[in-house]
Tab-separated table of C-alpha atoms in Angstrom:
chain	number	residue	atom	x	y	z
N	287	UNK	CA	-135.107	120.947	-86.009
N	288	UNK	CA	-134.052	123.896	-83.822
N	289	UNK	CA	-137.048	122.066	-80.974
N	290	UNK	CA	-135.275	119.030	-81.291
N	291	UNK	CA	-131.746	120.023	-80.674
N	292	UNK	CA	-132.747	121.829	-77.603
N	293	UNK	CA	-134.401	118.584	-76.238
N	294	UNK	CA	-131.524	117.058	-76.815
N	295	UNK	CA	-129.453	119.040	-75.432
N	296	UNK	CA	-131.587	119.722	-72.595
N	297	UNK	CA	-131.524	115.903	-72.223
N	298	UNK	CA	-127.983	115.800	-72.150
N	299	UNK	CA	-127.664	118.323	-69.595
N	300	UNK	CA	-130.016	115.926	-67.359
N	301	UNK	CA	-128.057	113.168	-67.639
N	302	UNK	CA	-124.836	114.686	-66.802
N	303	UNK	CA	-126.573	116.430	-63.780
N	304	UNK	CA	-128.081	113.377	-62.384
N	305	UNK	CA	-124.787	111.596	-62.989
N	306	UNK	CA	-123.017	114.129	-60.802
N	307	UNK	CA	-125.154	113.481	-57.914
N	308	UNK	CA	-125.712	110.206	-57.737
N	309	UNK	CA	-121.604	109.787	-57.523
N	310	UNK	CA	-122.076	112.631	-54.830
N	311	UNK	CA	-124.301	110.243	-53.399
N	312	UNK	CA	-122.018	107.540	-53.045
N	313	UNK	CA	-119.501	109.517	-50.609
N	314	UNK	CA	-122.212	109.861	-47.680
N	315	UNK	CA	-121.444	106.400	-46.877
N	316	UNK	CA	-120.941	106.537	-43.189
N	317	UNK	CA	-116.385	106.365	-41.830
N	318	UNK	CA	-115.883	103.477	-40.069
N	319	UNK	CA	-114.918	103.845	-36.215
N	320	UNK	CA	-110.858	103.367	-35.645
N	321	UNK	CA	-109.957	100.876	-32.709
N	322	UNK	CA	-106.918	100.591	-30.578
N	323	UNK	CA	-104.616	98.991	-31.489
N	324	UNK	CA	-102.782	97.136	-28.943
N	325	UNK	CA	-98.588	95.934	-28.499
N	326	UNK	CA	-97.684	98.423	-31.026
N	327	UNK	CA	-99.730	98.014	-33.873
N	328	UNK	CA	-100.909	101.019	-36.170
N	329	UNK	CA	-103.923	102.466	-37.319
N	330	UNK	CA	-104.839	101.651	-40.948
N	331	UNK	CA	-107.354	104.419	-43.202
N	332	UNK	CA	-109.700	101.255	-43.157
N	333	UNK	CA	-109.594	101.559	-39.196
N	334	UNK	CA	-108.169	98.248	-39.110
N	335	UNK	CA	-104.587	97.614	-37.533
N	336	UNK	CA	-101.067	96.908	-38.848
N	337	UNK	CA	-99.935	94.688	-36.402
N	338	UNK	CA	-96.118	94.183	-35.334
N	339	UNK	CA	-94.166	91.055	-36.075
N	340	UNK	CA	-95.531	88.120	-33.421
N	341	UNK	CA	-99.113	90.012	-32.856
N	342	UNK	CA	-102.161	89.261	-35.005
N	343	UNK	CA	-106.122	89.738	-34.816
N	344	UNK	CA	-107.969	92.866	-35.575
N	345	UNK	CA	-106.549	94.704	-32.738
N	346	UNK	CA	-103.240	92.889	-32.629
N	347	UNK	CA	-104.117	91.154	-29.643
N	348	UNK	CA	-103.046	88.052	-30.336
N	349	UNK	CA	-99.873	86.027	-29.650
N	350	UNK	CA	-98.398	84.151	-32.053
N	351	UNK	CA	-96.503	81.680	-30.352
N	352	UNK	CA	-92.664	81.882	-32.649
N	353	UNK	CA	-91.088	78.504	-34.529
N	354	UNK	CA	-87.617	79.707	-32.493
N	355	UNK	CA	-86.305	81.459	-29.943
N	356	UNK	CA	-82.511	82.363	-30.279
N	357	UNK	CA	-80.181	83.242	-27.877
N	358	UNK	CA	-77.344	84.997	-29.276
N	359	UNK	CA	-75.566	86.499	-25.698
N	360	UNK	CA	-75.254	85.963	-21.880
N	361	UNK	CA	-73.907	88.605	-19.688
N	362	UNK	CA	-73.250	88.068	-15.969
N	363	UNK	CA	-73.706	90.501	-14.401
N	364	UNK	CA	-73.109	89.862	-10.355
N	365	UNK	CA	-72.302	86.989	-8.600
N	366	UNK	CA	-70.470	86.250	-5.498
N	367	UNK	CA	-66.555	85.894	-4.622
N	368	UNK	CA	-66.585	83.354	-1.993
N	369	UNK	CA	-67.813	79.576	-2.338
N	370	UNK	CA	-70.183	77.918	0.533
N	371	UNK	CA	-67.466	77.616	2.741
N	372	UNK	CA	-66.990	81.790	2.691
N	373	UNK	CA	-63.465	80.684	0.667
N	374	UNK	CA	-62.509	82.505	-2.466
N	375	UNK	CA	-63.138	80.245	-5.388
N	376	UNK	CA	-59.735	79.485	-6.324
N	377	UNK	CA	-57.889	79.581	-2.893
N	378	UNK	CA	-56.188	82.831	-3.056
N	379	UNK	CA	-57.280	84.027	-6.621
N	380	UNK	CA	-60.279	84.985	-7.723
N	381	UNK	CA	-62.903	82.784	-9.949
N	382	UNK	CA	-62.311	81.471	-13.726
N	383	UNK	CA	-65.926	81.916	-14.752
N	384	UNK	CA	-67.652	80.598	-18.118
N	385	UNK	CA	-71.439	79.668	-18.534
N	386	UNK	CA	-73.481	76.780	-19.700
N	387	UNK	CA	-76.630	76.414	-20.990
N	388	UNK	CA	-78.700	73.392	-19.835
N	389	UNK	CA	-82.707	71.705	-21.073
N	390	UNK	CA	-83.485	69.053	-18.142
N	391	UNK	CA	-80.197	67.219	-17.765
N	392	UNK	CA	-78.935	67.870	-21.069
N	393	UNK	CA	-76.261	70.648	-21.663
N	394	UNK	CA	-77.048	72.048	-24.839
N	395	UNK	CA	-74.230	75.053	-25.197
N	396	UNK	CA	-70.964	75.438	-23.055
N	397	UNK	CA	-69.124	78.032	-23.538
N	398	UNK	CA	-65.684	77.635	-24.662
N	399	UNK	CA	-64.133	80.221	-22.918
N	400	UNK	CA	-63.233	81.756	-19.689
N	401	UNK	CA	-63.009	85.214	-18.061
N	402	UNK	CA	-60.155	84.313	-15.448
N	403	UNK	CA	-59.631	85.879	-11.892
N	404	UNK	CA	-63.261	87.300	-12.420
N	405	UNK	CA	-64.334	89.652	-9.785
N	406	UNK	CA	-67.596	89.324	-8.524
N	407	UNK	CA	-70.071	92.647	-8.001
N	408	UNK	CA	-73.055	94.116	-8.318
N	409	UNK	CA	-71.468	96.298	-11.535
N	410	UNK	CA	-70.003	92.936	-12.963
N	411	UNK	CA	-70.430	92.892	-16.960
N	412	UNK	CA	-69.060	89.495	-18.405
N	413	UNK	CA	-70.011	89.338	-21.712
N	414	UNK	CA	-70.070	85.424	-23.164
N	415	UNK	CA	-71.018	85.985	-26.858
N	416	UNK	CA	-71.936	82.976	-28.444
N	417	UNK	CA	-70.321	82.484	-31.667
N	418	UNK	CA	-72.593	80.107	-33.223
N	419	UNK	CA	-76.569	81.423	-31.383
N	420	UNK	CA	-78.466	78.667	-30.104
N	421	UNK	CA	-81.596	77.479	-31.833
N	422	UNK	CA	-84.219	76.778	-29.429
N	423	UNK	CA	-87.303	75.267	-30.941
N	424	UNK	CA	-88.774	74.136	-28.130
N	425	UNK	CA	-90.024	77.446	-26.931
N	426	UNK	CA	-92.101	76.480	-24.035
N	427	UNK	CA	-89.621	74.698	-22.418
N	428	UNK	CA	-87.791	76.424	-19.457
N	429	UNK	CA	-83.585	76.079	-20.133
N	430	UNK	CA	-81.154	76.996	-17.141
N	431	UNK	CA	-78.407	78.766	-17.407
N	432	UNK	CA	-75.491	78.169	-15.070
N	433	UNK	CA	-71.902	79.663	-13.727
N	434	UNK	CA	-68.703	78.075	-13.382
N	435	UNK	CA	-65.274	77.823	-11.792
N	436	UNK	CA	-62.851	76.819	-14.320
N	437	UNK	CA	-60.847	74.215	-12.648
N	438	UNK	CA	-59.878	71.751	-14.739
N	439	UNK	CA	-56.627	73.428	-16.094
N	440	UNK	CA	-55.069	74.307	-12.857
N	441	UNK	CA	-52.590	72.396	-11.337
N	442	UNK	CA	-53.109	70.148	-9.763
N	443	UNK	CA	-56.448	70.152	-11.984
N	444	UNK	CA	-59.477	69.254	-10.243
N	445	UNK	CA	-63.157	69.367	-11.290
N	446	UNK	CA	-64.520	72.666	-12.081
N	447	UNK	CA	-66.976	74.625	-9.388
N	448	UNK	CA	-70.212	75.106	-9.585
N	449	UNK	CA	-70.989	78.665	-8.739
N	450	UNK	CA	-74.748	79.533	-9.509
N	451	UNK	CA	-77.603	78.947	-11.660
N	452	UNK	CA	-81.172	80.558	-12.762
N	453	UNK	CA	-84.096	78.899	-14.620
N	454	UNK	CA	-85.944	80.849	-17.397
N	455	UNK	CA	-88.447	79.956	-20.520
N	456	UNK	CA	-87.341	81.118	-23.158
N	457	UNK	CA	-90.937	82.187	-24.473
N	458	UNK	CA	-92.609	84.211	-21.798
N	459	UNK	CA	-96.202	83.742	-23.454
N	460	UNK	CA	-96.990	87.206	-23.742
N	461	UNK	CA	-93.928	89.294	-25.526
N	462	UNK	CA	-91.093	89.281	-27.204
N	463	UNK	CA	-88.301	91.056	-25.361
N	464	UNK	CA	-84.815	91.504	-26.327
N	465	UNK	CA	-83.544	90.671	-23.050
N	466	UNK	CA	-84.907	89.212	-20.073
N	467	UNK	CA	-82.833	89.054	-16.462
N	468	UNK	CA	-82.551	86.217	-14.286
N	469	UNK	CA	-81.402	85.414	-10.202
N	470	UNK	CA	-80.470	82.301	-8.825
N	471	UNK	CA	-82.527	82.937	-5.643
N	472	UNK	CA	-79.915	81.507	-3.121
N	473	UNK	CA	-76.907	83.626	-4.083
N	474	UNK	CA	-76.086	87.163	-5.385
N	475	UNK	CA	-76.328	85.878	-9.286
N	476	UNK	CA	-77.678	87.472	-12.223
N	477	UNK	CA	-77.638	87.005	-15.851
N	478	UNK	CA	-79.071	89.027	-18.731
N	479	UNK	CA	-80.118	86.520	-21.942
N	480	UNK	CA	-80.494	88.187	-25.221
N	481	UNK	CA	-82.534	86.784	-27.221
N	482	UNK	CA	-84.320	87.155	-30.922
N	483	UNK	CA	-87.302	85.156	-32.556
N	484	UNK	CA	-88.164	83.804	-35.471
N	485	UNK	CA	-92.102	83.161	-36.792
């Protein structure tokens, strides 16, 4: 009897022993190499990435193109004093300026209000916030984005100026930026567009 429970226990010892290394065993599986990860994504333990919102693949490499682009401000920020004819805009006062928004020949915002006697410069910060952002769904579409001369409420009221204008896409293809700046290349004009997306 006293033979027997030794086997056994012998046996049991075995088991347990063999047990222990073969989980051992299962640990000397070989870590997987990390990659870079690219436009901001982070490592995972897995070495796989974590990509950022609008990035996908296993590097985050990838574009993905968004449903909408939105564009939620414009802010001019130079443009010049004097019209064609080297006269101020509005005779002897400075320019009513407000902005419009246009796809093709179709003006899809204007904006209902106006800074007035504006003075142009290359520190010029006129804010148009746009109360209700504009929805663009058509992302690969370029939009233009235009400056005007209030006119149309002076007296005697005439037809309001055109001062400038600059064309952009509102998805560049390969980012997402929160604001992108654009120059009508005949005059001193430039607008930052703020913009957000949606996937």
């Amino acid at each position: 009897m006293k033979t027997f429970l030794k086997r056994v226990s012998i046996l049991v010892v075995g088991v347990l022993v063999l047990s222990c290394s073969s989980d051992s065993s299962n640990s000397s599986t070989p870590p997987c190499t990390p990659i870079a990860c690219l436009n901001g994504g982070t490592s995972r333990p897995d070495c796989g990435c974590n990509c950022p919102q609008g990035y996908t693949g296993s590097n985050c490499s990838t574009v993905i193109t968004p449903t909408q682009v939105i564009i939620t401000k414009i802010v001019v920020k130079s443009f010049s004093n004097y019209n064609s004819s080297g006269l101020l805009w509005d005779g002897s006062n400075d320019a009513d300026i407000y902005v419009k928004i246009n796809s093709g020949s179709t003006v899809i915002y204007d904006h209902p209000s106006v800074f007035s006697n504006a003075f142009g410069s290359s520190n010029t910060n006129y804010s148009f916030t746009l109360s209700s952002p504009l929805q663009i769904t058509q992302v690969r579409n370029p939009l233009v984005v235009s400056l005007w001369d209030y006119d149309l409420g002076d007296f005697p009221s005439n037809a309001d100026d055109y001062m400038a204008s600059a064309a952009f896409y509102p998805f560049n293809n390969t980012s997402f930026p929160s604001v992108i700046t654009i120059t009508d290349p005949s005059t001193p004009t430039t607008f930052d567009i703020y913009l957000s997306y949606v996937w």
